Amino acid sequence: MKSDIQQSVDWFMHLITIVPTDPGILSQIGAIYDQDSDRSQAFQYFLESHKYFPSDISTISWLGAFYIDGQFHEKAIQYFERASLIEPQEVKWQLMIASCYRRSGNYQQSLATYKKIHMRFPDNVECLKFLVRICTDLGLKELQEYANKLKKAEKSKELREQRRENSGRRSGRNRGSGGSERSNSGHRVPPGRQNSGRKQDQEIAIRDSSSGRKKPVDATSISV
């Protein structure tokens, strides 16, 4: 495993000598070092990749997570704020920003960020859960309001998932019944032909038994 990783690194290092500013190659080297648990080396290459391609979401996400692991929440916020500008409709980046404020102990800023998220994404269950938690910790009067909203959002989410599952089951049954009908209609044999076929089978069996030949094995009964 180590030799495979080293071979991959050597190959990408050779490419870097040809295209030293390619962000894709730099992030690939960072990913290899990350896989090998060499986070410091991985960080250097992801950071270099970000310098040449600052809008790459996967690199931004990795760097943000790296700073969270190192307890550098203010630095992590900078990356998640950039991600939220690139993908403004993706709620997870804004949730990560609020989480960084909460982890760093800045509960007021965290609360304000969660409230802002709730205004844009009123049915987001995760946001409401953290609003309930912070209001509980700070003893705020909005606790009951957000708790009621959370119950309603969870119920709505549950109903949506049930409808999705029921719809999937119905479409699966419809496909199955349609295929069965087509299969049956494609192999329907007229009554006269069925009797004729049975007589031929009987005659063949009589000839086989009288001549001593073995009856052919049904292919469908053989396990491969």
PDB file of C-alpha atoms in Angstrom:
ATOM      1  CA  MET A   1       0.000   0.000   0.000  1.00  0.00           C
ATOM      2  CA  LYS A   2       2.783   2.419   0.919  1.00  0.00           C
ATOM      3  CA  SER A   3       4.622   1.634  -2.319  1.00  0.00           C
ATOM      4  CA  ASP A   4       1.442   2.303  -4.344  1.00  0.00           C
ATOM      5  CA  ILE A   5       0.996   5.676  -2.636  1.00  0.00           C
ATOM      6  CA  GLN A   6       4.625   6.582  -3.234  1.00  0.00           C
ATOM      7  CA  GLN A   7       4.341   5.606  -6.904  1.00  0.00           C
ATOM      8  CA  SER A   8       1.269   7.842  -7.249  1.00  0.00           C
ATOM      9  CA  VAL A   9       3.068  10.742  -5.562  1.00  0.00           C
ATOM     10  CA  ASP A  10       6.140  10.272  -7.797  1.00  0.00           C
ATOM     11  CA  TRP A  11       3.955  10.252 -10.916  1.00  0.00           C
ATOM     12  CA  PHE A  12       2.099  13.439  -9.945  1.00  0.00           C
ATOM     13  CA  MET A  13       5.366  15.088  -8.896  1.00  0.00           C
ATOM     14  CA  HIS A  14       6.652  14.444 -12.392  1.00  0.00           C
ATOM     15  CA  LEU A  15       3.532  16.110 -13.806  1.00  0.00           C
ATOM     16  CA  ILE A  16       4.016  19.103 -11.517  1.00  0.00           C
ATOM     17  CA  THR A  17       7.417  19.734 -13.067  1.00  0.00           C
ATOM     18  CA  ILE A  18       5.624  20.080 -16.414  1.00  0.00           C
ATOM     19  CA  VAL A  19       2.583  22.075 -15.233  1.00  0.00           C
ATOM     20  CA  PRO A  20       3.545  23.483 -11.807  1.00  0.00           C
ATOM     21  CA  THR A  21       0.436  25.643 -11.426  1.00  0.00           C
ATOM     22  CA  ASP A  22      -2.212  23.041 -12.286  1.00  0.00           C
ATOM     23  CA  PRO A  23      -4.727  23.105  -9.372  1.00  0.00           C
ATOM     24  CA  GLY A  24      -6.139  19.681 -10.235  1.00  0.00           C
ATOM     25  CA  ILE A  25      -2.760  17.967  -9.949  1.00  0.00           C
ATOM     26  CA  LEU A  26      -1.949  19.852  -6.740  1.00  0.00           C
ATOM     27  CA  SER A  27      -5.228  18.790  -5.130  1.00  0.00           C
ATOM     28  CA  GLN A  28      -4.655  15.189  -6.267  1.00  0.00           C
ATOM     29  CA  ILE A  29      -1.292  15.143  -4.502  1.00  0.00           C
ATOM     30  CA  GLY A  30      -2.967  16.640  -1.434  1.00  0.00           C
ATOM     31  CA  ALA A  31      -5.617  13.901  -1.518  1.00  0.00           C
ATOM     32  CA  ILE A  32      -2.939  11.197  -1.722  1.00  0.00           C
ATOM     33  CA  TYR A  33      -1.123  12.595   1.312  1.00  0.00           C
ATOM     34  CA  ASP A  34      -4.450  12.912   3.133  1.00  0.00           C
ATOM     35  CA  GLN A  35      -5.177   9.246   2.388  1.00  0.00           C
ATOM     36  CA  ASP A  36      -1.741   8.423   3.804  1.00  0.00           C
ATOM     37  CA  SER A  37      -2.650  10.417   6.988  1.00  0.00           C
ATOM     38  CA  ASP A  38       0.030  13.016   6.288  1.00  0.00           C
ATOM     39  CA  ARG A  39      -2.229  15.994   6.958  1.00  0.00           C
ATOM     40  CA  SER A  40       0.512  18.634   7.041  1.00  0.00           C
ATOM     41  CA  GLN A  41       1.747  17.710   3.549  1.00  0.00           C
ATOM     42  CA  ALA A  42      -1.830  17.425   2.308  1.00  0.00           C
ATOM     43  CA  PHE A  43      -2.579  20.902   3.648  1.00  0.00           C
ATOM     44  CA  GLN A  44       0.360  22.427   1.744  1.00  0.00           C
ATOM     45  CA  TYR A  45      -0.821  21.038  -1.592  1.00  0.00           C
ATOM     46  CA  PHE A  46      -4.505  21.846  -1.038  1.00  0.00           C
ATOM     47  CA  LEU A  47      -3.542  25.377  -0.053  1.00  0.00           C
ATOM     48  CA  GLU A  48      -1.405  25.712  -3.188  1.00  0.00           C
ATOM     49  CA  SER A  49      -4.272  24.354  -5.305  1.00  0.00           C
ATOM     50  CA  HIS A  50      -6.651  26.870  -3.735  1.00  0.00           C
ATOM     51  CA  LYS A  51      -4.279  29.691  -4.648  1.00  0.00           C
ATOM     52  CA  TYR A  52      -4.577  28.848  -8.354  1.00  0.00           C
ATOM     53  CA  PHE A  53      -8.266  27.869  -8.300  1.00  0.00           C
ATOM     54  CA  PRO A  54      -9.968  29.648  -5.363  1.00  0.00           C
ATOM     55  CA  SER A  55     -13.485  28.643  -6.483  1.00  0.00           C
ATOM     56  CA  ASP A  56     -13.044  24.868  -6.254  1.00  0.00           C
ATOM     57  CA  ILE A  57     -15.646  23.704  -3.709  1.00  0.00           C
ATOM     58  CA  SER A  58     -13.965  20.406  -2.794  1.00  0.00           C
ATOM     59  CA  THR A  59     -10.683  22.162  -1.980  1.00  0.00           C
ATOM     60  CA  ILE A  60     -12.466  24.884   0.003  1.00  0.00           C
ATOM     61  CA  SER A  61     -14.363  22.222   1.943  1.00  0.00           C
ATOM     62  CA  TRP A  62     -11.170  20.308   2.767  1.00  0.00           C
ATOM     63  CA  LEU A  63      -9.357  23.426   3.971  1.00  0.00           C
ATOM     64  CA  GLY A  64     -12.331  24.490   6.097  1.00  0.00           C
ATOM     65  CA  ALA A  65     -12.492  21.058   7.725  1.00  0.00           C
ATOM     66  CA  PHE A  66      -8.719  21.122   8.292  1.00  0.00           C
ATOM     67  CA  TYR A  67      -8.976  24.384  10.234  1.00  0.00           C
ATOM     68  CA  ILE A  68     -11.919  23.052  12.267  1.00  0.00           C
ATOM     69  CA  ASP A  69      -9.836  20.006  13.243  1.00  0.00           C
ATOM     70  CA  GLY A  70      -7.074  22.350  14.352  1.00  0.00           C
ATOM     71  CA  GLN A  71      -9.550  24.483  16.365  1.00  0.00           C
ATOM     72  CA  PHE A  72      -8.891  27.505  14.095  1.00  0.00           C
ATOM     73  CA  HIS A  73     -12.575  28.325  13.715  1.00  0.00           C
ATOM     74  CA  GLU A  74     -12.132  31.892  12.514  1.00  0.00           C
ATOM     75  CA  LYS A  75      -9.962  30.656   9.632  1.00  0.00           C
ATOM     76  CA  ALA A  76     -12.508  27.936   8.830  1.00  0.00           C
ATOM     77  CA  ILE A  77     -15.290  30.549   8.667  1.00  0.00           C
ATOM     78  CA  GLN A  78     -13.405  32.404   5.914  1.00  0.00           C
ATOM     79  CA  TYR A  79     -13.453  29.313   3.698  1.00  0.00           C
ATOM     80  CA  PHE A  80     -17.083  28.437   4.394  1.00  0.00           C
ATOM     81  CA  GLU A  81     -18.121  32.025   3.696  1.00  0.00           C
ATOM     82  CA  ARG A  82     -16.413  31.747   0.308  1.00  0.00           C
ATOM     83  CA  ALA A  83     -18.230  28.457  -0.323  1.00  0.00           C
ATOM     84  CA  SER A  84     -21.580  30.055   0.565  1.00  0.00           C
ATOM     85  CA  LEU A  85     -20.896  32.812  -1.987  1.00  0.00           C
ATOM     86  CA  ILE A  86     -20.159  30.235  -4.678  1.00  0.00           C
ATOM     87  CA  GLU A  87     -23.182  28.089  -3.762  1.00  0.00           C
ATOM     88  CA  PRO A  88     -25.673  30.490  -2.120  1.00  0.00           C
ATOM     89  CA  GLN A  89     -28.535  27.958  -2.266  1.00  0.00           C
ATOM     90  CA  GLU A  90     -26.514  25.266  -0.474  1.00  0.00           C
ATOM     91  CA  VAL A  91     -27.531  25.533   3.187  1.00  0.00           C
ATOM     92  CA  LYS A  92     -24.714  23.350   4.544  1.00  0.00           C
ATOM     93  CA  TRP A  93     -22.070  26.068   4.118  1.00  0.00           C
ATOM     94  CA  GLN A  94     -24.100  28.528   6.166  1.00  0.00           C
ATOM     95  CA  LEU A  95     -24.721  25.850   8.782  1.00  0.00           C
ATOM     96  CA  MET A  96     -20.944  25.281   8.955  1.00  0.00           C
ATOM     97  CA  ILE A  97     -20.393  28.993   9.558  1.00  0.00           C
ATOM     98  CA  ALA A  98     -22.918  28.989  12.405  1.00  0.00           C
ATOM     99  CA  SER A  99     -21.325  25.811  13.779  1.00  0.00           C
ATOM    100  CA  CYS A 100     -17.869  27.444  13.809  1.00  0.00           C
ATOM    101  CA  TYR A 101     -19.198  30.382  15.826  1.00  0.00           C
ATOM    102  CA  ARG A 102     -20.856  27.944  18.242  1.00  0.00           C
ATOM    103  CA  ARG A 103     -17.701  25.805  18.593  1.00  0.00           C
ATOM    104  CA  SER A 104     -15.604  28.879  19.313  1.00  0.00           C
ATOM    105  CA  GLY A 105     -18.017  29.946  22.095  1.00  0.00           C
ATOM    106  CA  ASN A 106     -19.452  32.923  20.218  1.00  0.00           C
ATOM    107  CA  TYR A 107     -23.074  31.961  20.950  1.00  0.00           C
ATOM    108  CA  GLN A 108     -24.590  35.333  20.110  1.00  0.00           C
ATOM    109  CA  GLN A 109     -23.069  35.363  16.632  1.00  0.00           C
ATOM    110  CA  SER A 110     -23.991  31.706  16.198  1.00  0.00           C
ATOM    111  CA  LEU A 111     -27.592  32.433  17.195  1.00  0.00           C
ATOM    112  CA  ALA A 112     -27.786  35.366  14.791  1.00  0.00           C
ATOM    113  CA  THR A 113     -26.431  33.187  11.967  1.00  0.00           C
ATOM    114  CA  TYR A 114     -28.886  30.368  12.662  1.00  0.00           C
ATOM    115  CA  LYS A 115     -31.760  32.889  12.710  1.00  0.00           C
ATOM    116  CA  LYS A 116     -30.593  34.240   9.361  1.00  0.00           C
ATOM    117  CA  ILE A 117     -30.483  30.700   7.952  1.00  0.00           C
ATOM    118  CA  HIS A 118     -33.963  30.009   9.305  1.00  0.00           C
ATOM    119  CA  MET A 119     -35.349  33.033   7.484  1.00  0.00           C
ATOM    120  CA  ARG A 120     -34.029  31.680   4.173  1.00  0.00           C
ATOM    121  CA  PHE A 121     -34.644  27.978   4.842  1.00  0.00           C
ATOM    122  CA  PRO A 122     -37.613  27.860   7.258  1.00  0.00           C
ATOM    123  CA  ASP A 123     -38.094  24.072   6.944  1.00  0.00           C
ATOM    124  CA  ASN A 124     -34.473  23.104   7.610  1.00  0.00           C
ATOM    125  CA  VAL A 125     -34.643  20.677  10.540  1.00  0.00           C
ATOM    126  CA  GLU A 126     -30.947  20.867  11.442  1.00  0.00           C
ATOM    127  CA  CYS A 127     -31.054  24.643  11.753  1.00  0.00           C
ATOM    128  CA  LEU A 128     -34.131  24.482  13.995  1.00  0.00           C
ATOM    129  CA  LYS A 129     -32.495  21.842  16.197  1.00  0.00           C
ATOM    130  CA  PHE A 130     -29.544  24.138  16.879  1.00  0.00           C
ATOM    131  CA  LEU A 131     -31.831  27.106  17.474  1.00  0.00           C
ATOM    132  CA  VAL A 132     -33.660  25.060  20.112  1.00  0.00           C
ATOM    133  CA  ARG A 133     -30.347  23.987  21.670  1.00  0.00           C
ATOM    134  CA  ILE A 134     -28.894  27.498  21.845  1.00  0.00           C
ATOM    135  CA  CYS A 135     -32.139  28.991  23.153  1.00  0.00           C
ATOM    136  CA  THR A 136     -32.164  26.293  25.830  1.00  0.00           C
ATOM    137  CA  ASP A 137     -28.527  26.968  26.803  1.00  0.00           C
ATOM    138  CA  LEU A 138     -29.065  30.728  26.930  1.00  0.00           C
ATOM    139  CA  GLY A 139     -32.535  30.550  28.519  1.00  0.00           C
ATOM    140  CA  LEU A 140     -34.165  32.568  25.752  1.00  0.00           C
ATOM    141  CA  LYS A 141     -37.916  33.084  25.478  1.00  0.00           C
ATOM    142  CA  GLU A 142     -37.927  32.076  21.771  1.00  0.00           C
ATOM    143  CA  LEU A 143     -37.323  28.464  22.850  1.00  0.00           C
ATOM    144  CA  GLN A 144     -40.979  27.410  22.661  1.00  0.00           C
ATOM    145  CA  GLU A 145     -41.476  29.105  19.302  1.00  0.00           C
ATOM    146  CA  TYR A 146     -38.557  27.241  17.705  1.00  0.00           C
ATOM    147  CA  ALA A 147     -39.505  23.980  19.449  1.00  0.00           C
ATOM    148  CA  ASN A 148     -42.976  24.152  17.883  1.00  0.00           C
ATOM    149  CA  LYS A 149     -41.506  24.954  14.486  1.00  0.00           C
ATOM    150  CA  LEU A 150     -39.109  22.029  14.835  1.00  0.00           C
ATOM    151  CA  LYS A 151     -41.947  19.583  15.536  1.00  0.00           C
ATOM    152  CA  LYS A 152     -43.859  20.857  12.513  1.00  0.00           C
ATOM    153  CA  ALA A 153     -40.784  20.667  10.253  1.00  0.00           C
ATOM    154  CA  GLU A 154     -39.956  17.119  11.403  1.00  0.00           C
ATOM    155  CA  LYS A 155     -43.548  16.032  10.771  1.00  0.00           C
ATOM    156  CA  SER A 156     -43.526  17.562   7.295  1.00  0.00           C
ATOM    157  CA  LYS A 157     -40.205  15.869   6.511  1.00  0.00           C
ATOM    158  CA  GLU A 158     -41.573  12.523   7.690  1.00  0.00           C
ATOM    159  CA  LEU A 159     -44.690  12.885   5.512  1.00  0.00           C
ATOM    160  CA  ARG A 160     -42.571  13.789   2.467  1.00  0.00           C
ATOM    161  CA  GLU A 161     -40.396  10.721   2.971  1.00  0.00           C
ATOM    162  CA  GLN A 162     -43.456   8.485   3.346  1.00  0.00           C
ATOM    163  CA  ARG A 163     -44.979   9.870   0.146  1.00  0.00           C
ATOM    164  CA  ARG A 164     -41.688   9.313  -1.653  1.00  0.00           C
ATOM    165  CA  GLU A 165     -41.478   5.722  -0.443  1.00  0.00           C
ATOM    166  CA  ASN A 166     -45.110   4.993  -1.358  1.00  0.00           C
ATOM    167  CA  SER A 167     -44.612   6.512  -4.789  1.00  0.00           C
ATOM    168  CA  GLY A 168     -41.519   4.351  -5.308  1.00  0.00           C
ATOM    169  CA  ARG A 169     -43.386   1.201  -4.326  1.00  0.00           C
ATOM    170  CA  ARG A 170     -46.308   2.012  -6.661  1.00  0.00           C
ATOM    171  CA  SER A 171     -44.044   2.679  -9.633  1.00  0.00           C
ATOM    172  CA  GLY A 172     -42.151  -0.547  -8.909  1.00  0.00           C
ATOM    173  CA  ARG A 173     -45.370  -2.571  -8.837  1.00  0.00           C
ATOM    174  CA  ASN A 174     -46.579  -0.932 -12.048  1.00  0.00           C
ATOM    175  CA  ARG A 175     -43.334  -1.788 -13.836  1.00  0.00           C
ATOM    176  CA  GLY A 176     -43.505  -5.357 -12.556  1.00  0.00           C
ATOM    177  CA  SER A 177     -47.121  -5.947 -13.593  1.00  0.00           C
ATOM    178  CA  GLY A 178     -46.542  -4.360 -16.987  1.00  0.00           C
ATOM    179  CA  GLY A 179     -43.550  -6.598 -17.628  1.00  0.00           C
ATOM    180  CA  SER A 180     -45.501  -9.692 -16.578  1.00  0.00           C
ATOM    181  CA  GLU A 181     -48.370  -8.854 -18.921  1.00  0.00           C
ATOM    182  CA  ARG A 182     -45.995  -8.281 -21.826  1.00  0.00           C
ATOM    183  CA  SER A 183     -44.202 -11.543 -21.090  1.00  0.00           C
ATOM    184  CA  ASN A 184     -47.438 -13.521 -20.954  1.00  0.00           C
ATOM    185  CA  SER A 185     -48.835 -11.913 -24.093  1.00  0.00           C
ATOM    186  CA  GLY A 186     -45.616 -12.624 -25.964  1.00  0.00           C
ATOM    187  CA  HIS A 187     -45.665 -16.360 -25.182  1.00  0.00           C
ATOM    188  CA  ARG A 188     -49.392 -17.181 -25.378  1.00  0.00           C
ATOM    189  CA  VAL A 189     -49.989 -20.463 -27.295  1.00  0.00           C
ATOM    190  CA  PRO A 190     -53.340 -21.270 -28.980  1.00  0.00           C
ATOM    191  CA  PRO A 191     -55.246 -24.210 -27.391  1.00  0.00           C
ATOM    192  CA  GLY A 192     -54.846 -26.409 -30.448  1.00  0.00           C
ATOM    193  CA  ARG A 193     -51.104 -25.908 -30.530  1.00  0.00           C
ATOM    194  CA  GLN A 194     -50.818 -26.765 -26.810  1.00  0.00           C
ATOM    195  CA  ASN A 195     -52.449 -30.191 -27.336  1.00  0.00           C
ATOM    196  CA  SER A 196     -50.347 -30.807 -30.418  1.00  0.00           C
ATOM    197  CA  GLY A 197     -47.187 -29.999 -28.446  1.00  0.00           C
ATOM    198  CA  ARG A 198     -48.108 -32.421 -25.640  1.00  0.00           C
ATOM    199  CA  LYS A 199     -48.684 -35.248 -28.153  1.00  0.00           C
ATOM    200  CA  GLN A 200     -45.284 -34.605 -29.753  1.00  0.00           C
ATOM    201  CA  ASP A 201     -43.598 -34.673 -26.336  1.00  0.00           C
ATOM    202  CA  GLN A 202     -45.264 -38.015 -25.524  1.00  0.00           C
ATOM    203  CA  GLU A 203     -44.188 -39.516 -28.845  1.00  0.00           C
ATOM    204  CA  ILE A 204     -40.589 -38.329 -28.328  1.00  0.00           C
ATOM    205  CA  ALA A 205     -40.545 -39.778 -24.809  1.00  0.00           C
ATOM    206  CA  ILE A 206     -41.787 -43.155 -26.088  1.00  0.00           C
ATOM    207  CA  ARG A 207     -39.140 -43.220 -28.805  1.00  0.00           C
ATOM    208  CA  ASP A 208     -36.406 -42.227 -26.307  1.00  0.00           C
ATOM    209  CA  SER A 209     -37.391 -44.937 -23.822  1.00  0.00           C
ATOM    210  CA  SER A 210     -37.569 -47.594 -26.501  1.00  0.00           C
ATOM    211  CA  SER A 211     -34.210 -46.711 -28.047  1.00  0.00           C
ATOM    212  CA  GLY A 212     -32.410 -46.399 -24.691  1.00  0.00           C
ATOM    213  CA  ARG A 213     -31.334 -42.741 -25.155  1.00  0.00           C
ATOM    214  CA  LYS A 214     -31.346 -40.419 -22.111  1.00  0.00           C
ATOM    215  CA  LYS A 215     -33.926 -37.675 -22.022  1.00  0.00           C
ATOM    216  CA  PRO A 216     -32.309 -34.185 -22.417  1.00  0.00           C
ATOM    217  CA  VAL A 217     -31.870 -32.214 -19.171  1.00  0.00           C
ATOM    218  CA  ASP A 218     -33.942 -29.053 -18.736  1.00  0.00           C
ATOM    219  CA  ALA A 219     -31.436 -26.164 -18.917  1.00  0.00           C
ATOM    220  CA  THR A 220     -33.414 -24.083 -16.394  1.00  0.00           C
ATOM    221  CA  SER A 221     -32.832 -26.694 -13.684  1.00  0.00           C
ATOM    222  CA  ILE A 222     -29.033 -26.471 -13.900  1.00  0.00           C
ATOM    223  CA  SER A 223     -27.410 -24.197 -11.320  1.00  0.00           C
ATOM    224  CA  VAL A 224     -24.494 -22.317 -12.836  1.00  0.00           C
TER     225      VAL A 224
END
